[in-house]
CSV table of C-alpha atoms and ligand atoms in Angstrom, one decimal:
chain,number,residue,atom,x,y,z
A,270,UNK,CA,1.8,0.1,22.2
A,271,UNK,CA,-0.3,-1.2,19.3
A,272,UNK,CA,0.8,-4.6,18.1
A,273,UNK,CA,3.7,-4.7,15.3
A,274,UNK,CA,1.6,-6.0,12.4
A,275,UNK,CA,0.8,-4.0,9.3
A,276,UNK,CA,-2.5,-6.4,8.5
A,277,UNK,CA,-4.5,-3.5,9.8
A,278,UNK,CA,-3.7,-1.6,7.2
A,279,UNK,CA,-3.8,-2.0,3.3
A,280,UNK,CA,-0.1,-1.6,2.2
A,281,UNK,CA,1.0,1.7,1.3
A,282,UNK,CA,2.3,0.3,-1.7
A,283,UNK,CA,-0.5,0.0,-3.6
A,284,UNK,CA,-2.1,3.2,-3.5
A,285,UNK,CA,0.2,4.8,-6.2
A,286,UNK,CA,3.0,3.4,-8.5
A,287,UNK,CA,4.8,6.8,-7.5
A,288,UNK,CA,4.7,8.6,-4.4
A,289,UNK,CA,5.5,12.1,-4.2
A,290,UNK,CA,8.3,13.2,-2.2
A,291,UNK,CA,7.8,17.1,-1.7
A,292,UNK,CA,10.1,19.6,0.3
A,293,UNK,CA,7.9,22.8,0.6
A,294,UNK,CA,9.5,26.0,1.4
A,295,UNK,CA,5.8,27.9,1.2
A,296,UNK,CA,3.1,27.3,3.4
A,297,UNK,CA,0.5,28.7,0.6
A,298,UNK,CA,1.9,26.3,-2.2
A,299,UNK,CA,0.7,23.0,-0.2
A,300,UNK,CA,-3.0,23.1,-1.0
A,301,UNK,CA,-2.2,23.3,-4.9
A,302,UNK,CA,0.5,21.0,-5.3
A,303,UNK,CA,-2.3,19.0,-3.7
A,304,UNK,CA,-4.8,19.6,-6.0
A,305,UNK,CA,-2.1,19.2,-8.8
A,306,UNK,CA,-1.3,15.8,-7.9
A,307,UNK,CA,-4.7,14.8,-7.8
A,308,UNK,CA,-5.6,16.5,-10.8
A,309,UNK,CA,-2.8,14.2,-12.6
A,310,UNK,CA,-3.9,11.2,-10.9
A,311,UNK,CA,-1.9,10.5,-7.7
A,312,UNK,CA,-4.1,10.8,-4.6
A,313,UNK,CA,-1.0,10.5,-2.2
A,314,UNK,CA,1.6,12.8,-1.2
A,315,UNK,CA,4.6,12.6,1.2
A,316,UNK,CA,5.4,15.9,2.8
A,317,UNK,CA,8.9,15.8,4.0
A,318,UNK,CA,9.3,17.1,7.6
A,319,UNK,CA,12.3,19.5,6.2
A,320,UNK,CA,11.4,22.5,6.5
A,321,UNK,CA,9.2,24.8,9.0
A,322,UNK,CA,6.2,24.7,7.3
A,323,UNK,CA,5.7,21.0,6.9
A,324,UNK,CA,3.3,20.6,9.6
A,325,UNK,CA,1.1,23.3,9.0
A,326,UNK,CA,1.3,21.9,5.4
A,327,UNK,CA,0.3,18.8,6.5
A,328,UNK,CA,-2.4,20.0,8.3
A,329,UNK,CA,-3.7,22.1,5.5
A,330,UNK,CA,-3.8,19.3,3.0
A,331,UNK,CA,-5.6,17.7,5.3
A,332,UNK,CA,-8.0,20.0,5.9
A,333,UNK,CA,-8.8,21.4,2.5
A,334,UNK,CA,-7.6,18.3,-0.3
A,335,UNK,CA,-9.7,15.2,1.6
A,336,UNK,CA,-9.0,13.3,-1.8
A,337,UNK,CA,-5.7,13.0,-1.2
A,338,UNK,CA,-3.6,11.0,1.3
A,339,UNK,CA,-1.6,13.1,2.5
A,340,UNK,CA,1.7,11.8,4.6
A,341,UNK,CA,4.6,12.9,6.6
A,342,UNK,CA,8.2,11.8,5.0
A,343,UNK,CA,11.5,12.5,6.9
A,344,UNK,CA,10.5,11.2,10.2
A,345,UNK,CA,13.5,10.5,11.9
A,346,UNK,CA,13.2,11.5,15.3
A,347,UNK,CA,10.6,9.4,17.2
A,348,UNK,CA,9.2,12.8,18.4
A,349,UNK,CA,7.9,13.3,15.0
A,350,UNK,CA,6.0,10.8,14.5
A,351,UNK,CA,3.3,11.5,17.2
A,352,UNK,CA,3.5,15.7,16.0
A,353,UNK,CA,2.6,14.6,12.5
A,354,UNK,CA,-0.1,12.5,13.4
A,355,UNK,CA,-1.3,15.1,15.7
A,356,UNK,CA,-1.2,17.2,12.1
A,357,UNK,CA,-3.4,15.1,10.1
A,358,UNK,CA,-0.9,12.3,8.4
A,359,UNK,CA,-2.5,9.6,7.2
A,360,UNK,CA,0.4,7.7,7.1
A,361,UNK,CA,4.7,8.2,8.0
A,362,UNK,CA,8.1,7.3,5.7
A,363,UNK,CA,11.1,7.4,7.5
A,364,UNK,CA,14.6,7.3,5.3
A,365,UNK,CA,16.1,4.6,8.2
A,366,UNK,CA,15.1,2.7,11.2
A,367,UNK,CA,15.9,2.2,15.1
A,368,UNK,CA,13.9,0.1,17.3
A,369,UNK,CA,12.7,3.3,18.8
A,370,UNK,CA,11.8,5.0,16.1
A,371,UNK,CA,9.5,1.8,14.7
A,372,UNK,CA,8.2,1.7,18.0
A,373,UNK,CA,7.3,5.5,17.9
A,374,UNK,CA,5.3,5.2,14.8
A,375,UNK,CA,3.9,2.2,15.1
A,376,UNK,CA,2.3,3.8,18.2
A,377,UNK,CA,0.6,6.2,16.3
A,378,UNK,CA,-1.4,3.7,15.0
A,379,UNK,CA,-1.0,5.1,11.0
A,380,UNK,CA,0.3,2.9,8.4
A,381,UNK,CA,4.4,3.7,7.7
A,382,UNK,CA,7.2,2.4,5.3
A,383,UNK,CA,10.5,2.5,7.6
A,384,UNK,CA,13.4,2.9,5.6
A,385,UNK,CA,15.8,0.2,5.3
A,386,UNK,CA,19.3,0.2,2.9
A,387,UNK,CA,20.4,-3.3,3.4
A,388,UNK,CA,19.5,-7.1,4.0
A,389,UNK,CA,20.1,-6.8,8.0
A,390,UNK,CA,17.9,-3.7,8.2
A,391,UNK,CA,15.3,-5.5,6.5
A,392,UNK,CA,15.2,-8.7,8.1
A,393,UNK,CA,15.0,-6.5,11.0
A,394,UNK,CA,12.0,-4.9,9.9
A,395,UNK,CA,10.5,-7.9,9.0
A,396,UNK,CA,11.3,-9.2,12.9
A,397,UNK,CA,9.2,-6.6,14.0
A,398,UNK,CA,6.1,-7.7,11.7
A,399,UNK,CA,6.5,-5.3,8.8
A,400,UNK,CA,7.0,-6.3,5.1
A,401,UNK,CA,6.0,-3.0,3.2
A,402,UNK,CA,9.8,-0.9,3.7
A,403,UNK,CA,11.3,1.6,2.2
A,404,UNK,CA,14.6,1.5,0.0
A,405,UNK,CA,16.8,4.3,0.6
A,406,UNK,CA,18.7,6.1,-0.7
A,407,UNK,CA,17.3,3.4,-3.5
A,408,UNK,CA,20.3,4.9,-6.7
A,409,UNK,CA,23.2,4.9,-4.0
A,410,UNK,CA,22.4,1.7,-2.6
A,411,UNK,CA,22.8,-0.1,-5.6
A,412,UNK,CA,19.3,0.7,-7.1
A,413,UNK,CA,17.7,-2.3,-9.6
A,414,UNK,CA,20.4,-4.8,-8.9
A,415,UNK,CA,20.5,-4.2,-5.2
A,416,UNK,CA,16.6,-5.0,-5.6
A,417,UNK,CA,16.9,-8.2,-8.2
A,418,UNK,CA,19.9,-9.6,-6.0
A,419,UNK,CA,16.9,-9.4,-2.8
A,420,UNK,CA,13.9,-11.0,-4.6
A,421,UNK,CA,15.0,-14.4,-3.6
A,422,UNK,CA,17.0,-14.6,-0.4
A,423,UNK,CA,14.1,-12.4,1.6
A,424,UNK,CA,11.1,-12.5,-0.6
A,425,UNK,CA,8.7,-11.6,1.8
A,426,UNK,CA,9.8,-8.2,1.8
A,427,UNK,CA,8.5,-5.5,-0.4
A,428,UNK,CA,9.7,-1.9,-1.2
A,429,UNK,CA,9.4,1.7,-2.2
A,430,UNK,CA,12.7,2.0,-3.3
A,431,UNK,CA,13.0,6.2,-2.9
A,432,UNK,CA,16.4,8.3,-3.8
A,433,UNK,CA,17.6,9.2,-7.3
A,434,UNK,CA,14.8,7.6,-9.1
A,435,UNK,CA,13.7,9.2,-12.3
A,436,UNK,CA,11.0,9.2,-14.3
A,437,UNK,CA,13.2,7.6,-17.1
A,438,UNK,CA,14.2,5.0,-14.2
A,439,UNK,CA,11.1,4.4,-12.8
A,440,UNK,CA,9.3,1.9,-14.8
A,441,UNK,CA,12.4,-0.4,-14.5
A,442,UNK,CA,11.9,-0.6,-10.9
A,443,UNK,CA,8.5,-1.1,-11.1
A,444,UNK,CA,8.6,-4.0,-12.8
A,445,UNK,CA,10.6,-5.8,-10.3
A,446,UNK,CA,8.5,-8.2,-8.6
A,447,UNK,CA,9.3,-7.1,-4.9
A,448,UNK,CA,8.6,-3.2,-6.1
A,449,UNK,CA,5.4,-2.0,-4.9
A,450,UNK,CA,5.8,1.6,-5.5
A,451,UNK,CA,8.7,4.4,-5.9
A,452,UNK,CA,9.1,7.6,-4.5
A,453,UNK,CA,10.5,10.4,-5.7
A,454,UNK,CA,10.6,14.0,-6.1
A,455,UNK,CA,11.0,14.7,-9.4
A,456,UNK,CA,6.9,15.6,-9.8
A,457,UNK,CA,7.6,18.7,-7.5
A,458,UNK,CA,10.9,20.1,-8.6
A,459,UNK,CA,12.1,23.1,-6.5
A,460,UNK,CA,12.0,25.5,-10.0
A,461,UNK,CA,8.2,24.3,-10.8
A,462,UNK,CA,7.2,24.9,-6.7
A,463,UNK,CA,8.7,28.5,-7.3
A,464,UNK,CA,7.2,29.4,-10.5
A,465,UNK,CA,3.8,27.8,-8.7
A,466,UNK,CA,3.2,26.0,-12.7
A,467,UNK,CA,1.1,23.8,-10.7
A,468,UNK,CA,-0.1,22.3,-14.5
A,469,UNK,CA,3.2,21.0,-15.0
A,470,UNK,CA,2.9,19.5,-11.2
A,471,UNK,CA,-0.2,17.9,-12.8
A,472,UNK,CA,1.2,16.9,-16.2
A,473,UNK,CA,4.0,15.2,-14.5
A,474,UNK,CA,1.6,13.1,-12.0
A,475,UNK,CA,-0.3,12.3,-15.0
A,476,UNK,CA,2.9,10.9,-17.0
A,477,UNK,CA,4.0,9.0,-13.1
A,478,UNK,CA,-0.2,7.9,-12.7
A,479,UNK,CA,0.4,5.8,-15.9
A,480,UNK,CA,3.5,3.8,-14.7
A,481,UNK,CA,1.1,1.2,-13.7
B,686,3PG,C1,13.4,11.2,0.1
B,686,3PG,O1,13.3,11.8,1.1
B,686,3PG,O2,12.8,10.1,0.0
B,686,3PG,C2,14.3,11.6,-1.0
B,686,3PG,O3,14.9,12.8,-0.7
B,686,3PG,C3,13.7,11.6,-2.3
B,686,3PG,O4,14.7,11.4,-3.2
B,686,3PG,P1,14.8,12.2,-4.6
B,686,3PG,O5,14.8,13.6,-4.2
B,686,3PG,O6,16.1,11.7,-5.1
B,686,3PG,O7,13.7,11.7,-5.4
């Protein structure tokens, strides 16, 4: 197993101030809400692991949009992590963490954010030699103040807080000084992916590519 440390690896969190969350139902949409978000200015995508065609998404992006960095999210078996490497993802978000599951990804050698919802989670993370974590769910965990009320008592670590964030709510998190980058999905909203209006995909990046 690799070592646990992340210093191999630029932090995920400073590749975009938001990082697209996106549950595809169509296997043919994946290569232009690709081109969309890159189009607007976000050269990363997370492809959740939700639906049937996430892999072969995955693998498409990665294929056919090399300018974008192109991820799997919803990793939560440790099985999962190895198949979406095997895909092409350049890098894995997971919405919690076991010791097993860190261990699984971490063997793929890729760069992840492990999800953690409270203090014990990550200290735990932090154990295991990882300071870039995800928050979530970021809105029901108690969001900005949950965040604020971190900063001091653990300030090595360092979030995407993911889950309810708008893009109203976004730039409030991202001023927080232990706030790398958010995640969300409201840049790929199921109604857009089915009308395929992949230039409101890209106006929407383009708004989130300015948060920072
Ligand atoms: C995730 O998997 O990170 C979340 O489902 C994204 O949350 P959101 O849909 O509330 O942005």
């Amino acid at each position: 197993m690799p070592s646990l440390s992340e210093s191999r690896h630029p932090s995920l969190l400073e590749v975009v101030p938001v990082l697209p969350v996106v549950v595809l139902e169509r296997l043919s949409d994946a290569v232009p809400v690709a081109r969309a978000l890159v189009a607007g200015g976000l050269p990363a995508i997370e492809l959740t692991l939700r639906t049937p065609v996430a892999l072969d998404a995955i693998r498409a992006i990665a294929d056919e949009v090399p300018e974008i960095l192109v991820g799997a999210g919803t990793v939560v078996a440790p099985g999962q992590a190895k198949e979406a490497a095997d895909a092409g993802a350049g890098f894995l978000v997971s919405p919690g963490c076991t010791p097993t599951l860190l261990g699984a990804m971490a063997d793929t050698g890729l760069p992840f954010l492990p999800g953690t919802a409270t203090v014990s989670e990550a200290l735990a993370v932090l154990e295991a030699g990882y300071a870039s974590m995800k928050f979530f769910p970021a809105e029901a965990s108690g969001g900005v103040d949950y965040l604020r009320s971190v900063a001091s008592p653990v300030p090595t670590a360092r979030f995407c807080p993911t889950g309810g964030i708008t893009a109203a709510s976004a730039p409030t998190y991202l001023a927080l000084p232990n706030v790398g980058c958010v995640g969300g999905s409201w840049l790929t909203p199921a109604a857009v992916l089915d009308s395929g209006d992949w230039s409101r995909v890209e106006a929407l990046a383009r708004a989130a590519a300015g948060l920072r």
